[in-house]
XYZ file of C-alpha atoms in Angstrom:
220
model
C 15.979 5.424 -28.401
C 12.148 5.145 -28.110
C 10.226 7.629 -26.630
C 6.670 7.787 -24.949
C 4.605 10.576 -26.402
C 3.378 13.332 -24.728
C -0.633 12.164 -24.908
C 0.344 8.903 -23.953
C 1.955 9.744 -20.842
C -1.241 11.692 -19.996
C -3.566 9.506 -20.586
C -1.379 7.138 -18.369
C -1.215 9.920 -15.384
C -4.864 10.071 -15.951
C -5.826 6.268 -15.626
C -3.463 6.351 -12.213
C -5.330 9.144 -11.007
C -9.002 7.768 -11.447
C -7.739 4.197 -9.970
C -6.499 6.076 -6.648
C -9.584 7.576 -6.085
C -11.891 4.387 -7.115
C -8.886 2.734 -4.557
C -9.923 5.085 -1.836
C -13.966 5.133 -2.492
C -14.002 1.339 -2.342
C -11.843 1.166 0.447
C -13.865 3.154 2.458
C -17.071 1.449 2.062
C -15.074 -1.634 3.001
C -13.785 -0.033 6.084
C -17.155 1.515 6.826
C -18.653 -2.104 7.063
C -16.006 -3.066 10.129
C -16.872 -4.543 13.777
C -15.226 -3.136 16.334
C -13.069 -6.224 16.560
C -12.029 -6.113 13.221
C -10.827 -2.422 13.911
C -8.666 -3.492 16.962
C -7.371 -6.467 14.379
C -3.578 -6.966 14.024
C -2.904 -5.700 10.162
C 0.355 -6.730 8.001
C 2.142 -3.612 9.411
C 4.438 -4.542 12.159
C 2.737 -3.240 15.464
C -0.388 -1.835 13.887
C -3.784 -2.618 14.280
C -6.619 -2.059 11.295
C -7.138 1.520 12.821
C -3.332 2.402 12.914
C -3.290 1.667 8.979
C -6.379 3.389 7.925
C -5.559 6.512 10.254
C -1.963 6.077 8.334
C -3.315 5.917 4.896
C -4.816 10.093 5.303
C -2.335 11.036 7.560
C -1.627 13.420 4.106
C -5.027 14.608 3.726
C -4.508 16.540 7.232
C -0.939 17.684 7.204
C 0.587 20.209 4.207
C 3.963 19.672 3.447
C 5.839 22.169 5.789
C 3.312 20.528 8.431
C 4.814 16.943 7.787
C 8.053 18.442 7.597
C 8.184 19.857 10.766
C 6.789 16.331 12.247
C 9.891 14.596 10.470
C 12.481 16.709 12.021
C 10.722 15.840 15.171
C 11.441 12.515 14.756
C 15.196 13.308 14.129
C 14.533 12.533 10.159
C 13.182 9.114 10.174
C 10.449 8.573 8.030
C 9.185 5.573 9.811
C 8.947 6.458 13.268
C 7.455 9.835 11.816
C 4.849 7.387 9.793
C 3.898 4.980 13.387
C 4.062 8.313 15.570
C 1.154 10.007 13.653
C -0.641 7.086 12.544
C -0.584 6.157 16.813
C -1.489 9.949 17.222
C -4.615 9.550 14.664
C -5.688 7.005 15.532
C -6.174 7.235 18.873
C -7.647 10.840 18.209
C -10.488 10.001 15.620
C -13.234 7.805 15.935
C -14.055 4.558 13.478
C -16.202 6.499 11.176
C -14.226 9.800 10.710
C -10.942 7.002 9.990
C -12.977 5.213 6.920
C -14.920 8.478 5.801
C -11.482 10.291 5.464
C -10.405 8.202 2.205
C -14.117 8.897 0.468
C -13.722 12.566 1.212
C -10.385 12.926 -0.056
C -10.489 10.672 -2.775
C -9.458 13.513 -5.433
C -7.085 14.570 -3.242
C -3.337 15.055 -4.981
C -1.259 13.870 -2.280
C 1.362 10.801 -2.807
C 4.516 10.158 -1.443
C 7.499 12.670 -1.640
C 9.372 10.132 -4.223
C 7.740 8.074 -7.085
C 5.505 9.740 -8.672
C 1.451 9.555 -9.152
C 1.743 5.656 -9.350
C 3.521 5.567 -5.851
C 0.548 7.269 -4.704
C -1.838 4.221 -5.918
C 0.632 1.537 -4.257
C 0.692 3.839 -1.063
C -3.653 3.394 -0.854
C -3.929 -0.218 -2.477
C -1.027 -1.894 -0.473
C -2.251 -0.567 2.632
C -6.059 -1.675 1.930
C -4.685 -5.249 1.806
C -2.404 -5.008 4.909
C -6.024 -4.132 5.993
C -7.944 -6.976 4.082
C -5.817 -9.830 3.383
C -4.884 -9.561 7.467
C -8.970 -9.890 8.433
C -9.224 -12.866 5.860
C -11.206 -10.920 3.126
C -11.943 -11.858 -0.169
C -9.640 -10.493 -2.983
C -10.717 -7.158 -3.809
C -7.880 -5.536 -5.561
C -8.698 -5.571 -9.527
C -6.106 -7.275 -11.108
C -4.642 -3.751 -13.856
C -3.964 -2.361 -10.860
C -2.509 -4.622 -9.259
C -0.420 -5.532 -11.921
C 0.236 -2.269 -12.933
C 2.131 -1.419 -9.497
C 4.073 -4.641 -10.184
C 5.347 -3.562 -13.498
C 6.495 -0.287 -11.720
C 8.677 -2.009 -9.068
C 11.999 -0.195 -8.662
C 15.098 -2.130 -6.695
C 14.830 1.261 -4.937
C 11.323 0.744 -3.589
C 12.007 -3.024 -3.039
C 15.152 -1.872 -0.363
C 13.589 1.010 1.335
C 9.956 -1.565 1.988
C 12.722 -3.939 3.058
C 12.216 -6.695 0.478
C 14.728 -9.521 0.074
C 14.283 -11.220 -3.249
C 17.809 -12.383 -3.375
C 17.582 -16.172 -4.806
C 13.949 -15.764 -5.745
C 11.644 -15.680 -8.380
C 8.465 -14.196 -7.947
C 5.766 -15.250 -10.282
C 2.223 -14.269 -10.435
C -0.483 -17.057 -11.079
C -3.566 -14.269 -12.138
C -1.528 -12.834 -14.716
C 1.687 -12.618 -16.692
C 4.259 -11.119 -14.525
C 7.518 -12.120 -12.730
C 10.254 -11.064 -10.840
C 13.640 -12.022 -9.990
C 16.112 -14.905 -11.607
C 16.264 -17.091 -8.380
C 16.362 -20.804 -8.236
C 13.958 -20.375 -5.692
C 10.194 -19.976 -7.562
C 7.410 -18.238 -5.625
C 3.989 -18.417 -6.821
C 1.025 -16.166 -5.904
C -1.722 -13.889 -7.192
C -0.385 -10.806 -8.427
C -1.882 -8.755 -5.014
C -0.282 -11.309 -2.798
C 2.772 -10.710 -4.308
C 2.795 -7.115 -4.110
C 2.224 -7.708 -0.411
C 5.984 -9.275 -0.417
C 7.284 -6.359 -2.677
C 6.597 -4.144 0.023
C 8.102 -6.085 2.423
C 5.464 -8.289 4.703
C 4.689 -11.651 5.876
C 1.529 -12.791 4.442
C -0.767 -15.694 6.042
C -0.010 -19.046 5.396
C -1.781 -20.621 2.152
C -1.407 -17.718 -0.395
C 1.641 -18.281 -1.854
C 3.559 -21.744 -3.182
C 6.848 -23.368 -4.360
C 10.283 -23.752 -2.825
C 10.648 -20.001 -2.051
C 7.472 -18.858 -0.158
C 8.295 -20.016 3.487
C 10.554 -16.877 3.703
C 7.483 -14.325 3.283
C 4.925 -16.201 5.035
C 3.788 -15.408 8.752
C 5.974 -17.570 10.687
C 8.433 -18.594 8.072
């Protein structure tokens, strides 16, 4: 059986840790350039506004583990109602600048999410900045590695609990040389737009092509 050795599973940890906080560094400028309208925006996520997902994306930065524990029992165990209750919370609580300043403060900061390791911690940051971005209409920021380095780790375990249906699809990236799925049904996309539809959402109309994409665009 092959095995990875020991340096080069370092050396990978280590590249995942200095994208997540170049992720969080550049998001925050970005963030730190935003009207007031763009702020109150509707983002990707279901119900949330721009400030909802920023105030989201360092909800770990202000709550240790027992902390976030006791605020899942309060919401009798579910990790999404926890995740909109505190990100509601937050975001009412904190003004524009504290919300954007938060991810270049903390951008060494170890947190990620309880399961999937150091690289779950990058998708957590650099799928949220484009529920953020791609929502407003802003150029393509993501640098392709990483993106395609959080497509390479997709599980079929992440893909159900983001609430992905890739039954009958192929997903296919046009920036690089990934794909997903044995569909008949071929969608096309740049690798960030189709990490978008890994985790789940409904992207704007336009980004994606082929026979597939009307079931993960906005209205489709």
């Amino acid at each position: 059986m092959e095995t990875v050795r020991q340096d080069q599973g370092e050396e990978r940890a280590g590249w995942v840790r200095e994208q997540i906080a170049a992720e969080r560094r550049e998001l925050a400028e970005v963030f730190a350039a935003f009207t007031p309208e763009q702020w109150n925006a509707p983002s990707l996520c279901e119900g949330w506004r721009v400030r909802e997902v920023v105030a989201h994306m360092g909800t770990g930065f202000r709550r240790s583990t027992a902390r976030t524990a006791v605020e899942l029992a309060r919401s009798g165990g579910n990790v999404h109602r926890m995740a909109d209750r505190l990100a509601r919370r937050d975001a009412a609580a904190m003004s524009e600048r504290e919300l954007a300043a938060a991810l270049a403060e903390h951008a060494e900061h170890p947190w990620r999410p309880p399961v999937g390791g150091r690289i779950a911690g990058l998708a957590h940051d650099a799928v949220h900045g484009l529920d953020v971005t791609v929502a407003l209409g802003l150029p393509g920021r993501l640098p392709l590695p990483r993106a395609t380095a959080l497509l390479t780790a997709l599980t079929p375990r992440g893909l159900r609990f983001f609430g992905a249906r890739l039954d009958g699809v192929r997903l296919v990236a046009t920036d690089t040389s990934w794909s997903y799925g044995d569909g008949p049904r071929t969608v096309e996309g740049r690798a960030e737009h189709l990490l978008l539809v890994a985790y789940g959402r409904r992207i704007p109309e336009g980004l994606l092509s082929g026979p597939g994409a009307g079931r993960f665009t906005a209205g489709g």
